[in-house]
Amino acid sequence: MKVVEFLEYGPPEGLRLAERTLPDIGPSDVKVRIAAIGVNPADVKWRAGMFKDFMPVDLPHVLGYDIAGFVQEIGSEVSNFVRGQRVCAMLDTMKKGGYAEYAVLPSSQVVGISDNLDMAVAAALPTAALTGVQVIEEHIKPSIGQTILVTGALGAVGRFIVHGARRSGCQVVAAVRQSQKEEALRCGAGLAIALGDEEWDGASFDHVADTVGGPDVSSLCRHAAPSARIITVATTPIPAEALPTPPRFIGVHADPERLRQIVQEVVDGAIFVPVAKRLPLNSAAEAHRLVEAGGNKGKIILVP
Ligand SMILES: NC(=O)c1ccc[n+]([C@@H]2O[C@H](COP(=O)([O-])OP(=O)(O)OC[C@H]3O[C@@H](n4cnc5c(N)ncnc54)[C@H](OP(=O)(O)O)[C@@H]3O)[C@@H](O)[C@H]2O)c1
């Protein structure tokens, strides 16, 4: 099968098409013919070597956490999927392997999707959506009526944090770019401010959910209540000096059952996930350049 791999850490140009043999499928596995691959900011960071000192990968390495596609083959013990079924999945975040024509993975990690869900949207969901809902449901755990500052609220993760906060009965203050303020209000924020360009002069935030990091976020976090939880998923740290409580970094974990519910919420129209661009698999380098540049207003999807 065709994959996109990199041989050494470095710039996007290091991503290249290659041929690999598909692993054998075990009794509890499914083989998925991939129709869409979500490109995550983390893919770019793995490729550039940001994690190489503490989480080195075997080289050559095939990136890609998030896939959607069709079940092509099922293991002898698999009874809950059938050939041809439409599915999505978050792959093992250390092994990855999504930039490929096929994936073999445990059936327990796979989630069925309905016929009316665009494969690109399904591939956009797993990592970002699970991260967003886990920030709210597992880490902030807010009470009804509380106010949560959400930074990067219109990003892939941020949208699901806003969604989770609203579902929990909370008010959202979205810290976004100046040009994104109106859209943030349309997407469920009660108030929006331009991160880095506007000061906050309202009441203290009960909690902070951050997807951006850096000194501008730290300035806003000074307005967090002493009892607040400041949860960040950003790889850029929030400077902690003078903050009422230290920021805590959290990592996403696989949760196929919660992903199945999220997929249903997307199908029901409870949350909208924009796809900015679909590119062929062999344009992975271009996809990485777009993600690095930012400002895409949606997810970049690779199509094998
Ligand atoms: N810890 C974890 O497990 C985990 C899991 C998933 C993601 N993440 C991390 O979370 C971050 C967000 O991921 P994502 O998938 O949501 O990315 P994304 O879709 O690109 O969203 C990022 C959002 O933040 C905005 N933004 C960035 N810098 C900003 C600034 N200085 N001021 C205002 N807005 C700013 C972006 O706007 P523009 O597009 O205009 O730049 C975009 O709307 C990434 O760093 C990613 O690696 C961590």
Coordinates of C-alpha atoms and ligand atoms in Angstrom, one line a residue:
M1 CA 0.0 0.0 0.0
K2 CA 1.0 3.6 -0.4
V3 CA 2.0 5.6 2.7
V4 CA 3.5 9.0 3.3
E5 CA 6.6 8.7 5.6
F6 CA 9.5 10.8 6.7
L7 CA 13.0 9.4 7.0
E8 CA 14.4 12.1 9.3
Y9 CA 13.0 14.9 11.4
G10 CA 12.9 18.2 9.5
P11 CA 10.8 20.4 7.1
P12 CA 7.6 19.4 5.3
E13 CA 9.6 18.5 2.2
G14 CA 10.8 15.4 4.0
L15 CA 7.4 13.8 3.7
R16 CA 7.5 11.4 0.8
L17 CA 5.3 8.7 -0.8
A18 CA 6.5 5.1 -0.2
E19 CA 5.3 1.5 -0.5
R20 CA 4.7 -0.6 2.7
T21 CA 3.4 -4.1 3.3
L22 CA 0.2 -4.0 5.2
P23 CA 0.4 -5.9 8.6
D24 CA -1.5 -9.1 9.0
I25 CA -4.9 -8.8 10.5
G26 CA -5.4 -10.4 13.9
P27 CA -8.5 -12.1 15.1
S28 CA -9.9 -9.0 16.9
D29 CA -8.7 -6.5 14.2
V30 CA -10.3 -4.8 11.3
K31 CA -8.7 -3.6 8.1
V32 CA -9.9 -0.2 7.0
R33 CA -9.6 1.2 3.5
I34 CA -8.9 4.8 4.4
A35 CA -11.0 7.5 2.6
A36 CA -9.9 10.6 4.6
I37 CA -7.2 11.5 7.0
G38 CA -7.3 14.4 9.4
V39 CA -4.1 16.4 9.7
N40 CA -3.4 17.6 13.2
P41 CA -1.0 20.3 14.5
A42 CA 0.7 17.5 16.4
D43 CA 1.6 15.8 13.1
V44 CA 3.6 18.8 12.1
K45 CA 5.4 18.8 15.5
W46 CA 6.3 15.1 15.4
R47 CA 7.7 15.6 11.9
A48 CA 9.7 18.7 12.9
G49 CA 11.2 16.8 15.9
M50 CA 9.6 18.7 18.7
F51 CA 9.1 15.6 20.7
K52 CA 12.2 13.7 19.6
D53 CA 14.2 14.0 22.9
F54 CA 11.6 12.4 25.1
M55 CA 9.4 10.5 22.6
P56 CA 11.6 9.4 19.7
V57 CA 9.9 7.6 16.8
D58 CA 11.2 4.7 14.7
L59 CA 12.3 6.1 11.3
P60 CA 11.0 6.0 8.7
H61 CA 7.8 7.0 10.4
V62 CA 4.2 7.2 9.1
L63 CA 2.2 10.0 10.8
G64 CA -1.5 10.3 11.2
Y65 CA -3.9 9.8 14.2
D66 CA -7.3 10.3 12.6
I67 CA -8.9 8.3 9.9
A68 CA -12.3 7.6 8.3
G69 CA -13.0 4.9 5.7
F70 CA -14.6 1.6 4.9
V71 CA -14.1 -1.8 6.7
Q72 CA -12.4 -4.0 4.1
E73 CA -11.7 -7.1 6.2
I74 CA -12.6 -8.3 9.7
G75 CA -10.8 -10.6 12.0
S76 CA -12.2 -14.1 12.9
E77 CA -13.5 -12.9 16.3
V78 CA -15.0 -9.6 15.2
S79 CA -18.8 -9.6 15.2
N80 CA -19.7 -5.9 15.6
F81 CA -18.5 -4.7 12.1
V82 CA -19.3 -5.9 8.6
R83 CA -17.4 -5.5 5.4
G84 CA -18.1 -2.2 3.7
Q85 CA -19.2 -0.4 6.9
R86 CA -18.3 3.3 7.2
V87 CA -16.1 3.9 10.2
C88 CA -13.7 6.4 11.8
A89 CA -11.0 5.9 14.4
M90 CA -8.3 7.6 16.5
L91 CA -5.1 5.5 16.0
D92 CA -2.6 4.8 18.7
T93 CA -0.9 8.1 19.2
M94 CA 2.6 6.6 19.5
K95 CA 2.3 4.2 16.6
K96 CA 0.1 6.4 14.3
G97 CA 0.2 5.2 10.7
G98 CA -2.8 7.1 9.3
Y99 CA -1.1 8.7 6.3
A100 CA -1.8 5.5 4.3
E101 CA -4.2 3.7 2.1
Y102 CA -5.1 1.1 4.7
A103 CA -5.0 0.7 8.5
V104 CA -5.2 -2.5 10.6
L105 CA -6.3 -1.8 14.1
P106 CA -8.3 -3.4 17.0
S107 CA -12.0 -3.4 16.3
S108 CA -12.4 -1.9 19.8
Q109 CA -10.9 1.3 18.6
V110 CA -13.3 1.7 15.6
V111 CA -16.5 3.7 15.6
G112 CA -19.3 3.2 13.0
I113 CA -20.5 6.3 11.2
S114 CA -23.7 6.9 9.3
D115 CA -24.1 7.2 5.5
N116 CA -24.8 10.9 5.7
L117 CA -21.6 11.9 7.5
D118 CA -18.9 13.2 5.1
M119 CA -15.8 11.1 5.4
A120 CA -13.7 14.3 5.7
V121 CA -15.7 15.5 8.6
A122 CA -15.5 12.1 10.3
A123 CA -11.7 12.2 9.9
A124 CA -11.6 15.7 11.3
L125 CA -13.2 14.5 14.6
P126 CA -11.3 12.0 16.7
T127 CA -8.4 13.8 18.2
A128 CA -9.7 17.3 18.3
A129 CA -13.2 16.4 19.5
L130 CA -12.1 14.0 22.2
T131 CA -9.5 16.5 23.4
G132 CA -12.1 19.3 23.6
V133 CA -14.7 17.2 25.4
Q134 CA -12.1 15.7 27.8
V135 CA -10.9 19.1 28.8
I136 CA -14.4 20.0 30.0
E137 CA -15.7 16.7 31.2
E138 CA -12.6 15.1 32.7
H139 CA -10.5 18.0 33.8
I140 CA -12.4 21.3 34.3
K141 CA -15.6 19.5 35.4
P142 CA -17.4 22.9 35.8
S143 CA -20.6 23.6 37.7
I144 CA -23.7 25.0 35.9
G145 CA -23.6 28.7 35.5
Q146 CA -19.8 29.1 35.7
T147 CA -17.9 31.1 33.1
I148 CA -15.0 29.5 31.2
L149 CA -12.4 31.4 29.2
V150 CA -11.7 29.4 26.0
T151 CA -8.7 30.4 24.0
G152 CA -8.5 29.5 20.3
A153 CA -12.2 28.9 20.5
L154 CA -12.7 28.5 16.8
G155 CA -10.0 25.9 16.3
A156 CA -10.7 22.2 15.9
V157 CA -10.2 21.6 19.6
G158 CA -11.6 24.9 20.8
R159 CA -15.0 24.3 19.1
F160 CA -15.5 21.2 21.1
I161 CA -14.4 22.9 24.3
V162 CA -17.0 25.6 23.6
H163 CA -19.6 22.9 22.8
G164 CA -18.7 20.9 26.0
A165 CA -18.9 24.0 28.1
R166 CA -22.3 25.0 26.8
R167 CA -23.6 21.5 27.2
S168 CA -22.5 21.7 30.9
G169 CA -24.6 24.9 31.3
C170 CA -21.6 27.3 31.3
Q171 CA -21.0 30.7 29.8
V172 CA -18.1 31.0 27.4
V173 CA -15.7 33.9 26.9
A174 CA -13.9 33.2 23.6
A175 CA -10.4 34.6 23.2
V176 CA -9.8 34.5 19.5
R177 CA -8.3 36.7 16.7
Q178 CA -9.9 40.1 16.2
S179 CA -11.3 38.9 12.9
Q180 CA -12.9 35.8 14.5
K181 CA -14.9 37.5 17.2
E182 CA -18.3 37.5 15.5
E183 CA -18.0 33.9 14.4
A184 CA -17.1 32.9 18.0
L185 CA -20.4 34.5 19.2
R186 CA -22.3 32.6 16.5
C187 CA -20.6 29.4 17.6
G188 CA -21.9 29.7 21.2
A189 CA -19.6 32.1 23.1
G190 CA -21.5 34.7 25.2
L191 CA -18.6 37.2 24.8
A192 CA -15.5 37.3 22.6
I193 CA -12.3 39.2 23.0
A194 CA -9.2 39.6 20.7
L195 CA -6.4 37.5 22.3
G196 CA -3.4 39.8 22.8
D197 CA -5.2 42.9 21.5
E198 CA -7.8 43.5 24.2
E199 CA -7.7 43.6 27.9
W200 CA -10.3 41.8 30.0
D201 CA -12.3 44.1 32.4
G202 CA -15.1 41.7 33.3
A203 CA -15.7 39.4 36.2
S204 CA -13.1 36.7 37.1
F205 CA -13.2 33.5 35.0
D206 CA -14.3 30.4 37.0
H207 CA -12.0 28.3 34.8
V208 CA -9.7 28.5 31.7
A209 CA -9.4 26.1 28.8
D210 CA -6.5 26.9 26.6
T211 CA -5.5 25.7 23.2
V212 CA -2.9 28.5 22.3
G213 CA -0.5 29.0 25.2
G214 CA 2.0 31.8 25.6
P215 CA 2.2 35.2 27.4
D216 CA -1.0 36.7 26.0
V217 CA -2.9 33.7 27.5
S218 CA -1.1 34.2 30.7
S219 CA -2.2 37.8 30.9
L220 CA -5.8 36.7 30.6
C221 CA -5.3 33.9 33.1
R222 CA -4.5 36.6 35.7
H223 CA -8.3 37.2 35.7
A224 CA -9.0 33.6 36.8
A225 CA -10.5 33.0 40.2
P226 CA -8.2 31.6 42.9
S227 CA -10.2 28.3 42.8
A228 CA -10.1 28.1 39.0
R229 CA -8.7 25.2 37.0
I230 CA -6.4 26.4 34.2
I231 CA -6.2 23.5 31.7
T232 CA -4.0 23.7 28.6
V233 CA -3.5 21.4 25.7
A234 CA -1.1 23.7 23.9
T235 CA 2.6 22.8 23.5
T236 CA 3.5 26.4 24.0
P237 CA 3.5 26.8 27.8
I238 CA 1.5 29.5 29.6
P239 CA 4.0 31.5 31.8
A240 CA 2.8 30.8 35.3
E241 CA 4.2 33.8 37.2
A242 CA 1.6 35.8 39.0
L243 CA -1.2 33.4 38.1
P244 CA -3.8 32.6 40.9
T245 CA -3.3 28.9 40.1
P246 CA -0.7 27.0 38.0
P247 CA -1.7 25.9 34.5
R248 CA -2.0 22.1 34.0
F249 CA -1.2 20.5 30.6
I250 CA -3.3 17.5 29.7
G251 CA -3.1 15.0 26.9
V252 CA -5.9 13.4 25.0
H253 CA -6.7 9.7 25.4
A254 CA -8.6 7.3 23.1
D255 CA -12.3 6.9 24.0
P256 CA -14.2 5.1 21.3
E257 CA -17.5 5.2 23.2
R258 CA -17.3 8.9 23.7
L259 CA -16.2 9.4 20.1
R260 CA -19.3 7.4 19.0
Q261 CA -21.5 9.9 20.9
I262 CA -19.7 12.9 19.4
V263 CA -20.1 11.5 15.9
Q264 CA -23.9 11.4 16.6
E265 CA -23.9 15.0 17.9
V266 CA -22.2 16.1 14.7
V267 CA -24.7 14.1 12.5
D268 CA -27.6 15.7 14.6
G269 CA -26.2 19.2 13.8
A270 CA -25.4 20.0 17.5
I271 CA -21.9 21.1 16.4
F272 CA -20.4 22.1 13.0
V273 CA -16.9 21.1 12.0
P274 CA -15.5 23.0 9.1
V275 CA -13.3 21.3 6.5
A276 CA -11.0 23.9 4.9
K277 CA -9.3 21.8 2.3
R278 CA -9.0 18.3 0.9
L279 CA -5.6 17.4 -0.6
P280 CA -4.4 14.1 -2.1
L281 CA -2.2 12.0 0.1
N282 CA 0.9 12.8 -1.9
S283 CA 0.4 16.5 -1.0
A284 CA 1.0 15.9 2.7
A285 CA 3.9 18.4 2.6
E286 CA 1.5 21.1 1.4
A287 CA -1.0 20.1 4.1
H288 CA 1.8 20.5 6.7
R289 CA 2.7 23.9 5.3
L290 CA -0.9 25.0 5.6
V291 CA -1.2 23.8 9.2
E292 CA 2.0 25.5 10.1
A293 CA 0.9 28.8 8.5
G294 CA -2.5 28.7 10.4
G295 CA -5.5 30.8 9.5
N296 CA -7.2 27.9 7.6
K297 CA -10.7 28.3 9.1
G298 CA -11.1 24.5 9.3
K299 CA -9.5 21.1 9.1
I300 CA -7.0 20.1 6.4
I301 CA -7.8 16.6 5.1
L302 CA -5.7 14.2 3.1
V303 CA -7.4 11.8 0.6
P304 CA -5.6 8.6 -0.3
Ligands
LIG1 N1 -2.6 17.9 24.5 C1 -3.2 17.3 23.6 O1 -3.6 16.1 23.8 C2 -3.6 17.9 22.3 C3 -4.6 17.3 21.5 C4 -5.0 18.0 20.3 C5 -4.4 19.3 20.0 N2 -3.5 19.8 20.9 C6 -2.9 21.1 20.6 O2 -3.9 22.1 20.7 C7 -3.6 23.1 19.9 C8 -4.8 23.5 19.0 O3 -5.1 22.4 18.2 P1 -6.2 22.5 17.1 O4 -6.3 21.2 16.4 O5 -7.4 23.1 17.7 O6 -5.6 23.6 16.1 P2 -6.3 24.6 15.1 O7 -7.5 23.9 14.5 O8 -5.3 25.1 14.2 O9 -6.9 25.7 16.1 C9 -6.0 26.7 16.7 C10 -6.9 27.9 16.8 O10 -6.2 28.8 17.7 C11 -6.1 30.1 17.0 N3 -4.9 30.8 17.4 C12 -3.6 30.4 17.3 N4 -2.8 31.3 17.8 C13 -3.6 32.3 18.2 C14 -3.4 33.6 18.8 N5 -2.1 34.0 19.1 N6 -4.4 34.4 19.1 C15 -5.7 34.0 18.8 N7 -6.0 32.8 18.2 C16 -4.9 32.0 17.9 C17 -6.0 29.7 15.5 O11 -6.3 30.8 14.7 P3 -5.6 30.9 13.2 O12 -6.0 29.7 12.5 O13 -6.0 32.2 12.7 O14 -4.1 30.8 13.6 C18 -7.1 28.6 15.5 O15 -8.4 29.1 15.4 C19 -2.4 22.7 19.0 O16 -1.2 23.3 19.6 C20 -2.4 21.2 19.2 O17 -1.1 20.6 19.0 C21 -3.1 19.1 22.0

